[in-house]
Structure formats: C-alpha cells, structure tokens
Amino acid sequence: MMARTLTASNLSAGYGETEILHDLDLAIPPGKITVIVGANACGKSTLLRAMSRLLSPIAGQVLLDGKSVHKTPPRELARSLGLLPQSPVAPEGITVADLVSRGRHPHQSLFSRWNSTDDEAVDGALAATNTAELADRAVDELSGGQRQRVWIAMALAQATDILLLDEPTTFLDISHQIEVLDLLTDLNRERGTTVVMVLHDLNLAARYADYLVAMSSGRVHVTGAPEKVLTEENVRQVFGLESRIIIDPTSGRPVMLPIGRNHMVPSVSAKETVK
C-alpha cells in the first residue's frame, strides 16, 4: 500500500452554531497506528468525521496527499480512506454477507464489475473477524458484539490505505477487544494500512498505538509516543484525574492506574496512628 499523508490544518468544525474543534493542527503518521484519546465531548469523533469529509469545516482544511478531502470525488476518496463511525446503522433485513460486500462498492464502476478480487476481499474480511459463520444471518438478529465485528469486516473489505475507526471495541467483551485490536495491528503490519482510531481505554490505547493524540476541549493537547503522552501530568490535565503510571511488564508500554477517593493504601505512619 502507498504511504498516504492525512493532515488537518487550522481546522475548526462543529454542528450548527456550536464549534467543537478550534484551529486544530494534526498530521497523521503514514503507515502507523494512531490512537486518539480524551475526555467525553472533547471532539474526538468530530475530528474523525471532519477528516473523512462527513463534516464540512467551519475553517481550515483536511488534506489527503496535499489535496482537500472536501474537493475529492466521494468514490475516489472512498477507495483511499475508510470510516467506521461510532453507531453505524444497517438497512433493515440485510444479511452479513451483503453488508460486508458493500465495502467493495467504491471499487465498482461501469467498466469494473464484481470479480474474484472482490470475492477474496469479502471472504478475507469475514475470516479475519471470525464472522464467516454469520454470513447468511440478518444483521439485525445479531448481538451487539457480533454486529460490531461485522461492521469492522465491512471496513476491512473496503481495503483502503487509511482506516478511521470511532471506538471500534464498543459492545465487545475484553477478549474480543483484544482480538479486534490485534487484527488491526496485523492489518497495519502486513498491509501497511494507516490506522486511526478513537479509544476510551487509555491502557489499550497505550499498548496498541505507535502514536497517541490526547485531545482537550476541541484542541490537541499533546501528541507523540505512548511514553511521552501517557504521563501523570497529562492524565491530570486532560481527564482531571489523579493517577500513577507504571510500565506494563508484558508490552513494556505505560499503564495508567487511576487513584480514587476510596482506594488509597494508608501509609505506614497512618496505620500506626490508627493503632
């Protein structure tokens, strides 16, 4: 795959008269896994929508290889950049196989009909997400976790150079969360796909990201390697949370331990005072 560049320059965007993103600059590292984190309503999903041209900017621009995504023909853009939104809605009664096949629509034209490459892409996406056995089932009959894996399969079938995912582990238990994140890592390493995703779990974000983006109040607060971004001070400033950062002995990545009011271990002197 090509190493495509995706950047936001002086980007402001929002809904109606409400501006959510404020003069934001961000360059997505090509061929890497970027994870966006931040408190609720800080603009993470709005940023993905603007970068995928679902949301027009109030000011500034989003550039794919130096060309505005909002001036790129939709089908052309969809062959390079895919988006899995936070709460996608499937047509009523559609089967899993039909939904996943829709990921191939950008690759169809008057002169390029469905072919073996499309079959291979769909079959590979179903196999990768462990949804092949669901192919003939109606999507609206599936559990939340199964539906989420089917939507990810559709995004994989699209076979884009850049894949944007808004909370792709929503509705999944922890084993399936790891399965999906491992799958996206394989996709990145084997195909060179640039993956950009929003995650709520800071520790999973730090484990899987090559590049972390922490947002606060519609702006980029800090970017960089997980070791740079996931610090006690940044967690305090971005989330308003006291924490301790330790190193995960399995991955070597930072792990955030939140400090709540009711779980502080008393110091030795405090224990002696109680006695």
PDB file of C-alpha atoms in Angstrom:
ATOM      1  CA  MET A   1       0.000   0.000   0.000  1.00  0.00           C
ATOM      2  CA  MET A   2       1.017   3.598  -0.540  1.00  0.00           C
ATOM      3  CA  ALA A   3       2.052   5.696   2.448  1.00  0.00           C
ATOM      4  CA  ARG A   4      -0.689   8.310   2.206  1.00  0.00           C
ATOM      5  CA  THR A   5      -0.490  11.563   4.166  1.00  0.00           C
ATOM      6  CA  LEU A   6      -3.527  12.830   6.076  1.00  0.00           C
ATOM      7  CA  THR A   7      -3.354  16.194   7.814  1.00  0.00           C
ATOM      8  CA  ALA A   8      -5.661  18.720   9.441  1.00  0.00           C
ATOM      9  CA  SER A   9      -4.590  22.326   9.110  1.00  0.00           C
ATOM     10  CA  ASN A  10      -6.104  25.148  11.180  1.00  0.00           C
ATOM     11  CA  LEU A  11      -9.248  23.010  11.351  1.00  0.00           C
ATOM     12  CA  SER A  12     -12.371  24.326  13.045  1.00  0.00           C
ATOM     13  CA  ALA A  13     -15.568  22.281  12.845  1.00  0.00           C
ATOM     14  CA  GLY A  14     -18.803  21.673  14.704  1.00  0.00           C
ATOM     15  CA  TYR A  15     -22.560  21.303  14.442  1.00  0.00           C
ATOM     16  CA  GLY A  16     -24.870  24.207  13.714  1.00  0.00           C
ATOM     17  CA  GLU A  17     -23.644  27.205  15.648  1.00  0.00           C
ATOM     18  CA  THR A  18     -21.641  25.079  18.086  1.00  0.00           C
ATOM     19  CA  GLU A  19     -17.937  24.918  17.296  1.00  0.00           C
ATOM     20  CA  ILE A  20     -16.319  21.744  18.648  1.00  0.00           C
ATOM     21  CA  LEU A  21     -12.845  21.826  17.068  1.00  0.00           C
ATOM     22  CA  HIS A  22     -10.856  25.019  17.378  1.00  0.00           C
ATOM     23  CA  ASP A  23      -7.999  25.845  14.977  1.00  0.00           C
ATOM     24  CA  LEU A  24      -6.630  22.305  15.211  1.00  0.00           C
ATOM     25  CA  ASP A  25      -3.453  21.068  13.518  1.00  0.00           C
ATOM     26  CA  LEU A  26      -2.661  17.368  13.261  1.00  0.00           C
ATOM     27  CA  ALA A  27      -0.500  15.228  10.973  1.00  0.00           C
ATOM     28  CA  ILE A  28      -1.264  11.502  10.975  1.00  0.00           C
ATOM     29  CA  PRO A  29       1.938   9.415  10.686  1.00  0.00           C
ATOM     30  CA  PRO A  30       1.685   7.323   7.486  1.00  0.00           C
ATOM     31  CA  GLY A  31       1.749   3.563   7.915  1.00  0.00           C
ATOM     32  CA  LYS A  32       1.362   3.746  11.704  1.00  0.00           C
ATOM     33  CA  ILE A  33      -1.373   3.139  14.272  1.00  0.00           C
ATOM     34  CA  THR A  34      -2.614   6.416  15.733  1.00  0.00           C
ATOM     35  CA  VAL A  35      -4.994   6.392  18.697  1.00  0.00           C
ATOM     36  CA  ILE A  36      -6.949   9.474  19.759  1.00  0.00           C
ATOM     37  CA  VAL A  37      -7.898   9.783  23.430  1.00  0.00           C
ATOM     38  CA  GLY A  38      -9.559  12.413  25.568  1.00  0.00           C
ATOM     39  CA  ALA A  39     -12.470  13.131  27.866  1.00  0.00           C
ATOM     40  CA  ASN A  40     -16.063  12.864  26.660  1.00  0.00           C
ATOM     41  CA  ALA A  41     -17.172  15.671  24.315  1.00  0.00           C
ATOM     42  CA  CYS A  42     -13.607  16.848  23.664  1.00  0.00           C
ATOM     43  CA  GLY A  43     -14.038  16.470  19.882  1.00  0.00           C
ATOM     44  CA  LYS A  44     -12.580  13.033  19.090  1.00  0.00           C
ATOM     45  CA  SER A  45     -15.500  11.815  16.974  1.00  0.00           C
ATOM     46  CA  THR A  46     -15.927  15.253  15.400  1.00  0.00           C
ATOM     47  CA  LEU A  47     -12.297  15.124  14.293  1.00  0.00           C
ATOM     48  CA  LEU A  48     -12.773  11.735  12.610  1.00  0.00           C
ATOM     49  CA  ARG A  49     -15.935  12.935  10.875  1.00  0.00           C
ATOM     50  CA  ALA A  50     -14.157  16.036   9.582  1.00  0.00           C
ATOM     51  CA  MET A  51     -11.144  14.043   8.412  1.00  0.00           C
ATOM     52  CA  SER A  52     -13.410  11.676   6.472  1.00  0.00           C
ATOM     53  CA  ARG A  53     -15.355  14.594   4.894  1.00  0.00           C
ATOM     54  CA  LEU A  54     -18.626  13.647   6.623  1.00  0.00           C
ATOM     55  CA  LEU A  55     -18.444  17.022   8.333  1.00  0.00           C
ATOM     56  CA  SER A  56     -17.562  20.223   6.494  1.00  0.00           C
ATOM     57  CA  PRO A  57     -15.091  22.523   8.254  1.00  0.00           C
ATOM     58  CA  ILE A  58     -16.004  25.948   9.541  1.00  0.00           C
ATOM     59  CA  ALA A  59     -12.437  26.991   8.811  1.00  0.00           C
ATOM     60  CA  GLY A  60      -9.199  25.318   7.782  1.00  0.00           C
ATOM     61  CA  GLN A  61      -8.951  22.112   5.809  1.00  0.00           C
ATOM     62  CA  VAL A  62      -8.190  18.391   5.783  1.00  0.00           C
ATOM     63  CA  LEU A  63      -5.658  17.248   3.205  1.00  0.00           C
ATOM     64  CA  LEU A  64      -5.065  13.772   1.768  1.00  0.00           C
ATOM     65  CA  ASP A  65      -1.739  13.754  -0.050  1.00  0.00           C
ATOM     66  CA  GLY A  66      -1.939  17.538  -0.159  1.00  0.00           C
ATOM     67  CA  LYS A  67      -5.420  17.618  -1.718  1.00  0.00           C
ATOM     68  CA  SER A  68      -8.538  18.727   0.145  1.00  0.00           C
ATOM     69  CA  VAL A  69     -10.741  15.752   1.030  1.00  0.00           C
ATOM     70  CA  HIS A  70     -13.764  18.007   0.604  1.00  0.00           C
ATOM     71  CA  LYS A  71     -12.807  18.620  -3.033  1.00  0.00           C
ATOM     72  CA  THR A  72     -12.098  14.959  -3.792  1.00  0.00           C
ATOM     73  CA  PRO A  73     -14.868  12.974  -5.565  1.00  0.00           C
ATOM     74  CA  PRO A  74     -16.574  10.707  -2.993  1.00  0.00           C
ATOM     75  CA  ARG A  75     -15.871   7.412  -4.785  1.00  0.00           C
ATOM     76  CA  GLU A  76     -12.225   8.321  -5.298  1.00  0.00           C
ATOM     77  CA  LEU A  77     -11.871   9.236  -1.631  1.00  0.00           C
ATOM     78  CA  ALA A  78     -13.621   6.026  -0.530  1.00  0.00           C
ATOM     79  CA  ARG A  79     -11.008   3.950  -2.343  1.00  0.00           C
ATOM     80  CA  SER A  80      -8.289   5.539  -0.203  1.00  0.00           C
ATOM     81  CA  LEU A  81      -9.951   6.361   3.104  1.00  0.00           C
ATOM     82  CA  GLY A  82     -12.496   4.320   5.050  1.00  0.00           C
ATOM     83  CA  LEU A  83     -14.505   5.258   8.132  1.00  0.00           C
ATOM     84  CA  LEU A  84     -16.260   3.095  10.706  1.00  0.00           C
ATOM     85  CA  PRO A  85     -18.429   5.546  12.684  1.00  0.00           C
ATOM     86  CA  GLN A  86     -19.436   5.143  16.302  1.00  0.00           C
ATOM     87  CA  SER A  87     -23.007   3.923  15.775  1.00  0.00           C
ATOM     88  CA  PRO A  88     -23.485   2.703  12.190  1.00  0.00           C
ATOM     89  CA  VAL A  89     -26.978   1.675  11.106  1.00  0.00           C
ATOM     90  CA  ALA A  90     -27.570  -1.268   8.766  1.00  0.00           C
ATOM     91  CA  PRO A  91     -30.507  -1.420   6.333  1.00  0.00           C
ATOM     92  CA  GLU A  92     -33.328  -3.496   7.789  1.00  0.00           C
ATOM     93  CA  GLY A  93     -33.093  -7.192   6.938  1.00  0.00           C
ATOM     94  CA  ILE A  94     -29.692  -7.021   5.230  1.00  0.00           C
ATOM     95  CA  THR A  95     -27.521 -10.103   5.647  1.00  0.00           C
ATOM     96  CA  VAL A  96     -23.988 -10.084   6.957  1.00  0.00           C
ATOM     97  CA  ALA A  97     -22.541 -11.087   3.585  1.00  0.00           C
ATOM     98  CA  ASP A  98     -24.451  -8.309   1.796  1.00  0.00           C
ATOM     99  CA  LEU A  99     -23.350  -5.686   4.322  1.00  0.00           C
ATOM    100  CA  VAL A 100     -19.693  -6.687   4.131  1.00  0.00           C
ATOM    101  CA  SER A 101     -19.929  -6.703   0.326  1.00  0.00           C
ATOM    102  CA  ARG A 102     -20.912  -3.040   0.428  1.00  0.00           C
ATOM    103  CA  GLY A 103     -17.345  -2.318   1.398  1.00  0.00           C
ATOM    104  CA  ARG A 104     -16.446  -3.115  -2.209  1.00  0.00           C
ATOM    105  CA  HIS A 105     -18.788  -0.527  -3.764  1.00  0.00           C
ATOM    106  CA  PRO A 106     -16.085   2.157  -4.160  1.00  0.00           C
ATOM    107  CA  HIS A 107     -14.137  -0.282  -6.328  1.00  0.00           C
ATOM    108  CA  GLN A 108     -17.043  -0.890  -8.739  1.00  0.00           C
ATOM    109  CA  SER A 109     -17.697   1.133 -11.879  1.00  0.00           C
ATOM    110  CA  LEU A 110     -19.304   0.823 -15.298  1.00  0.00           C
ATOM    111  CA  PHE A 111     -16.105  -0.742 -16.560  1.00  0.00           C
ATOM    112  CA  SER A 112     -15.153  -2.727 -13.450  1.00  0.00           C
ATOM    113  CA  ARG A 113     -17.797  -5.150 -12.247  1.00  0.00           C
ATOM    114  CA  TRP A 114     -17.663  -7.576  -9.318  1.00  0.00           C
ATOM    115  CA  ASN A 115     -14.800 -10.033  -9.745  1.00  0.00           C
ATOM    116  CA  SER A 116     -12.644 -12.560  -7.910  1.00  0.00           C
ATOM    117  CA  THR A 117     -10.691  -9.773  -6.182  1.00  0.00           C
ATOM    118  CA  ASP A 118     -13.934  -8.591  -4.575  1.00  0.00           C
ATOM    119  CA  ASP A 119     -14.808 -12.138  -3.509  1.00  0.00           C
ATOM    120  CA  GLU A 120     -11.375 -12.563  -1.947  1.00  0.00           C
ATOM    121  CA  ALA A 121     -11.634  -9.234  -0.102  1.00  0.00           C
ATOM    122  CA  VAL A 122     -15.031 -10.112   1.377  1.00  0.00           C
ATOM    123  CA  ASP A 123     -14.053 -13.678   2.285  1.00  0.00           C
ATOM    124  CA  GLY A 124     -10.825 -12.443   3.865  1.00  0.00           C
ATOM    125  CA  ALA A 125     -12.637  -9.783   5.902  1.00  0.00           C
ATOM    126  CA  LEU A 126     -15.199 -12.308   7.173  1.00  0.00           C
ATOM    127  CA  ALA A 127     -12.456 -14.769   8.108  1.00  0.00           C
ATOM    128  CA  ALA A 128     -10.312 -12.131   9.815  1.00  0.00           C
ATOM    129  CA  THR A 129     -13.196 -11.014  12.031  1.00  0.00           C
ATOM    130  CA  ASN A 130     -14.483 -14.545  12.728  1.00  0.00           C
ATOM    131  CA  THR A 131     -17.849 -13.719  11.175  1.00  0.00           C
ATOM    132  CA  ALA A 132     -17.862 -16.153   8.224  1.00  0.00           C
ATOM    133  CA  GLU A 133     -20.326 -18.423  10.016  1.00  0.00           C
ATOM    134  CA  LEU A 134     -22.705 -15.454  10.281  1.00  0.00           C
ATOM    135  CA  ALA A 135     -22.674 -14.674   6.548  1.00  0.00           C
ATOM    136  CA  ASP A 136     -26.295 -15.681   5.905  1.00  0.00           C
ATOM    137  CA  ARG A 137     -27.699 -14.184   9.109  1.00  0.00           C
ATOM    138  CA  ALA A 138     -29.589 -10.885   9.170  1.00  0.00           C
ATOM    139  CA  VAL A 139     -27.505  -8.167  10.806  1.00  0.00           C
ATOM    140  CA  ASP A 140     -30.400  -7.015  12.997  1.00  0.00           C
ATOM    141  CA  GLU A 141     -30.594 -10.515  14.543  1.00  0.00           C
ATOM    142  CA  LEU A 142     -27.034 -10.370  15.869  1.00  0.00           C
ATOM    143  CA  SER A 143     -25.758  -9.412  19.291  1.00  0.00           C
ATOM    144  CA  GLY A 144     -24.062  -6.051  19.755  1.00  0.00           C
ATOM    145  CA  GLY A 145     -20.624  -7.622  19.728  1.00  0.00           C
ATOM    146  CA  GLN A 146     -21.337  -9.652  16.597  1.00  0.00           C
ATOM    147  CA  ARG A 147     -22.669  -6.586  14.784  1.00  0.00           C
ATOM    148  CA  GLN A 148     -19.556  -4.626  15.685  1.00  0.00           C
ATOM    149  CA  ARG A 149     -17.307  -7.323  14.221  1.00  0.00           C
ATOM    150  CA  VAL A 150     -19.423  -7.368  11.048  1.00  0.00           C
ATOM    151  CA  TRP A 151     -19.050  -3.606  10.636  1.00  0.00           C
ATOM    152  CA  ILE A 152     -15.300  -3.961  11.053  1.00  0.00           C
ATOM    153  CA  ALA A 153     -15.368  -6.683   8.385  1.00  0.00           C
ATOM    154  CA  MET A 154     -17.079  -4.265   6.000  1.00  0.00           C
ATOM    155  CA  ALA A 155     -14.389  -1.659   6.682  1.00  0.00           C
ATOM    156  CA  LEU A 156     -11.669  -4.256   6.040  1.00  0.00           C
ATOM    157  CA  ALA A 157     -13.326  -5.343   2.775  1.00  0.00           C
ATOM    158  CA  GLN A 158     -13.099  -1.744   1.567  1.00  0.00           C
ATOM    159  CA  ALA A 159      -9.304  -2.267   1.507  1.00  0.00           C
ATOM    160  CA  THR A 160      -8.323   1.385   1.902  1.00  0.00           C
ATOM    161  CA  ASP A 161      -4.869   2.799   2.549  1.00  0.00           C
ATOM    162  CA  ILE A 162      -6.208   4.702   5.574  1.00  0.00           C
ATOM    163  CA  LEU A 163      -8.801   3.379   8.001  1.00  0.00           C
ATOM    164  CA  LEU A 164     -10.548   5.591  10.562  1.00  0.00           C
ATOM    165  CA  LEU A 165     -12.440   3.842  13.380  1.00  0.00           C
ATOM    166  CA  ASP A 166     -14.511   5.538  16.059  1.00  0.00           C
ATOM    167  CA  GLU A 167     -14.474   3.322  19.161  1.00  0.00           C
ATOM    168  CA  PRO A 168     -14.166   0.009  17.273  1.00  0.00           C
ATOM    169  CA  THR A 169     -14.217  -2.009  20.517  1.00  0.00           C
ATOM    170  CA  THR A 170     -17.651  -0.726  21.593  1.00  0.00           C
ATOM    171  CA  PHE A 171     -20.016  -3.546  22.719  1.00  0.00           C
ATOM    172  CA  LEU A 172     -17.150  -6.066  22.824  1.00  0.00           C
ATOM    173  CA  ASP A 173     -16.017  -8.004  25.875  1.00  0.00           C
ATOM    174  CA  ILE A 174     -12.334  -7.820  26.750  1.00  0.00           C
ATOM    175  CA  SER A 175     -11.306 -10.928  24.790  1.00  0.00           C
ATOM    176  CA  HIS A 176     -12.961  -9.612  21.630  1.00  0.00           C
ATOM    177  CA  GLN A 177     -11.498  -6.149  22.220  1.00  0.00           C
ATOM    178  CA  ILE A 178      -8.023  -7.652  22.178  1.00  0.00           C
ATOM    179  CA  GLU A 179      -8.935  -9.766  19.153  1.00  0.00           C
ATOM    180  CA  VAL A 180     -10.057  -6.695  17.185  1.00  0.00           C
ATOM    181  CA  LEU A 181      -7.044  -4.600  18.186  1.00  0.00           C
ATOM    182  CA  ASP A 182      -4.696  -7.453  17.300  1.00  0.00           C
ATOM    183  CA  LEU A 183      -6.490  -7.731  13.949  1.00  0.00           C
ATOM    184  CA  LEU A 184      -5.995  -4.027  13.242  1.00  0.00           C
ATOM    185  CA  THR A 185      -2.332  -4.359  14.223  1.00  0.00           C
ATOM    186  CA  ASP A 186      -1.937  -7.261  11.788  1.00  0.00           C
ATOM    187  CA  LEU A 187      -3.597  -5.162   9.085  1.00  0.00           C
ATOM    188  CA  ASN A 188      -1.156  -2.347   9.778  1.00  0.00           C
ATOM    189  CA  ARG A 189       1.935  -4.555   9.819  1.00  0.00           C
ATOM    190  CA  GLU A 190       1.051  -6.808   6.895  1.00  0.00           C
ATOM    191  CA  ARG A 191      -0.561  -4.304   4.515  1.00  0.00           C
ATOM    192  CA  GLY A 192       0.935  -1.048   5.779  1.00  0.00           C
ATOM    193  CA  THR A 193      -2.564   0.358   6.369  1.00  0.00           C
ATOM    194  CA  THR A 194      -2.592   3.616   8.279  1.00  0.00           C
ATOM    195  CA  VAL A 195      -4.986   3.062  11.192  1.00  0.00           C
ATOM    196  CA  VAL A 196      -6.525   5.941  13.140  1.00  0.00           C
ATOM    197  CA  MET A 197      -8.922   5.101  15.941  1.00  0.00           C
ATOM    198  CA  VAL A 198     -10.637   6.601  18.942  1.00  0.00           C
ATOM    199  CA  LEU A 199     -10.399   4.530  22.126  1.00  0.00           C
ATOM    200  CA  HIS A 200     -11.662   5.223  25.646  1.00  0.00           C
ATOM    201  CA  ASP A 201      -9.399   2.739  27.407  1.00  0.00           C
ATOM    202  CA  LEU A 202      -6.118   4.568  27.965  1.00  0.00           C
ATOM    203  CA  ASN A 203      -4.177   1.407  28.685  1.00  0.00           C
ATOM    204  CA  LEU A 204      -5.297  -0.330  25.497  1.00  0.00           C
ATOM    205  CA  ALA A 205      -4.557   2.894  23.627  1.00  0.00           C
ATOM    206  CA  ALA A 206      -1.014   2.997  25.017  1.00  0.00           C
ATOM    207  CA  ARG A 207      -0.453  -0.679  24.292  1.00  0.00           C
ATOM    208  CA  TYR A 208      -1.539  -0.604  20.645  1.00  0.00           C
ATOM    209  CA  ALA A 209      -0.629   2.909  19.480  1.00  0.00           C
ATOM    210  CA  ASP A 210       2.531   3.881  17.686  1.00  0.00           C
ATOM    211  CA  TYR A 211       1.363   7.470  18.055  1.00  0.00           C
ATOM    212  CA  LEU A 212      -1.004   8.862  20.693  1.00  0.00           C
ATOM    213  CA  VAL A 213      -3.066  12.027  20.330  1.00  0.00           C
ATOM    214  CA  ALA A 214      -4.577  13.443  23.527  1.00  0.00           C
ATOM    215  CA  MET A 215      -7.326  15.993  22.956  1.00  0.00           C
ATOM    216  CA  SER A 216      -8.828  18.513  25.327  1.00  0.00           C
ATOM    217  CA  SER A 217     -11.657  20.987  24.682  1.00  0.00           C
ATOM    218  CA  GLY A 218     -11.521  20.695  20.899  1.00  0.00           C
ATOM    219  CA  ARG A 219      -7.765  21.068  20.635  1.00  0.00           C
ATOM    220  CA  VAL A 220      -4.765  18.777  20.512  1.00  0.00           C
ATOM    221  CA  HIS A 221      -3.200  18.785  23.969  1.00  0.00           C
ATOM    222  CA  VAL A 222      -0.163  16.586  23.265  1.00  0.00           C
ATOM    223  CA  THR A 223       0.996  14.046  20.686  1.00  0.00           C
ATOM    224  CA  GLY A 224       3.767  11.511  20.475  1.00  0.00           C
ATOM    225  CA  ALA A 225       4.821   8.049  21.549  1.00  0.00           C
ATOM    226  CA  PRO A 226       2.761   6.493  24.372  1.00  0.00           C
ATOM    227  CA  GLU A 227       5.659   7.018  26.812  1.00  0.00           C
ATOM    228  CA  LYS A 228       5.532  10.754  26.129  1.00  0.00           C
ATOM    229  CA  VAL A 229       1.762  11.169  26.170  1.00  0.00           C
ATOM    230  CA  LEU A 230       0.594   8.866  28.969  1.00  0.00           C
ATOM    231  CA  THR A 231       2.072  10.687  31.954  1.00  0.00           C
ATOM    232  CA  GLU A 232       0.550  11.543  35.322  1.00  0.00           C
ATOM    233  CA  GLU A 233       0.568  15.237  34.459  1.00  0.00           C
ATOM    234  CA  ASN A 234      -1.158  14.748  31.098  1.00  0.00           C
ATOM    235  CA  VAL A 235      -3.799  12.471  32.651  1.00  0.00           C
ATOM    236  CA  ARG A 236      -4.415  15.166  35.253  1.00  0.00           C
ATOM    237  CA  GLN A 237      -4.725  17.932  32.665  1.00  0.00           C
ATOM    238  CA  VAL A 238      -6.739  16.034  30.051  1.00  0.00           C
ATOM    239  CA  PHE A 239      -9.018  13.951  32.273  1.00  0.00           C
ATOM    240  CA  GLY A 240      -8.902  15.778  35.614  1.00  0.00           C
ATOM    241  CA  LEU A 241      -7.783  12.536  37.223  1.00  0.00           C
ATOM    242  CA  GLU A 242      -5.004  11.708  39.647  1.00  0.00           C
ATOM    243  CA  SER A 243      -3.127   8.578  38.631  1.00  0.00           C
ATOM    244  CA  ARG A 244       0.054   6.611  38.808  1.00  0.00           C
ATOM    245  CA  ILE A 245       1.903   5.430  35.706  1.00  0.00           C
ATOM    246  CA  ILE A 246       3.768   2.134  35.747  1.00  0.00           C
ATOM    247  CA  ILE A 247       5.353   0.042  32.997  1.00  0.00           C
ATOM    248  CA  ASP A 248       3.446  -2.981  31.708  1.00  0.00           C
ATOM    249  CA  PRO A 249       5.808  -5.973  32.102  1.00  0.00           C
ATOM    250  CA  THR A 250       4.153  -7.682  29.107  1.00  0.00           C
ATOM    251  CA  SER A 251       4.293  -4.912  26.493  1.00  0.00           C
ATOM    252  CA  GLY A 252       6.815  -2.507  28.001  1.00  0.00           C
ATOM    253  CA  ARG A 253       4.247   0.283  27.482  1.00  0.00           C
ATOM    254  CA  PRO A 254       2.972   2.688  30.161  1.00  0.00           C
ATOM    255  CA  VAL A 255      -0.095   1.700  32.188  1.00  0.00           C
ATOM    256  CA  MET A 256      -2.314   4.208  33.966  1.00  0.00           C
ATOM    257  CA  LEU A 257      -3.576   3.341  37.456  1.00  0.00           C
ATOM    258  CA  PRO A 258      -6.393   5.712  38.468  1.00  0.00           C
ATOM    259  CA  ILE A 259      -6.482   6.979  42.033  1.00  0.00           C
ATOM    260  CA  GLY A 260      -9.964   7.184  43.508  1.00  0.00           C
ATOM    261  CA  ARG A 261     -11.068   8.599  46.855  1.00  0.00           C
ATOM    262  CA  ASN A 262     -11.726   5.169  48.349  1.00  0.00           C
ATOM    263  CA  HIS A 263      -8.759   3.100  47.286  1.00  0.00           C
ATOM    264  CA  MET A 264      -5.691   4.814  48.685  1.00  0.00           C
ATOM    265  CA  VAL A 265      -3.373   2.489  50.583  1.00  0.00           C
ATOM    266  CA  PRO A 266      -2.691   4.077  54.010  1.00  0.00           C
ATOM    267  CA  SER A 267       0.911   4.985  54.703  1.00  0.00           C
ATOM    268  CA  VAL A 268       2.824   3.213  57.491  1.00  0.00           C
ATOM    269  CA  SER A 269       2.583   6.234  59.752  1.00  0.00           C
ATOM    270  CA  ALA A 270      -1.161   6.474  59.181  1.00  0.00           C
ATOM    271  CA  LYS A 271      -1.604   2.797  60.094  1.00  0.00           C
ATOM    272  CA  GLU A 272       0.375   3.322  63.292  1.00  0.00           C
ATOM    273  CA  THR A 273      -1.756   6.342  64.147  1.00  0.00           C
ATOM    274  CA  VAL A 274      -4.926   4.259  63.821  1.00  0.00           C
ATOM    275  CA  LYS A 275      -3.494   1.711  66.274  1.00  0.00           C
TER     276      LYS A 275
END
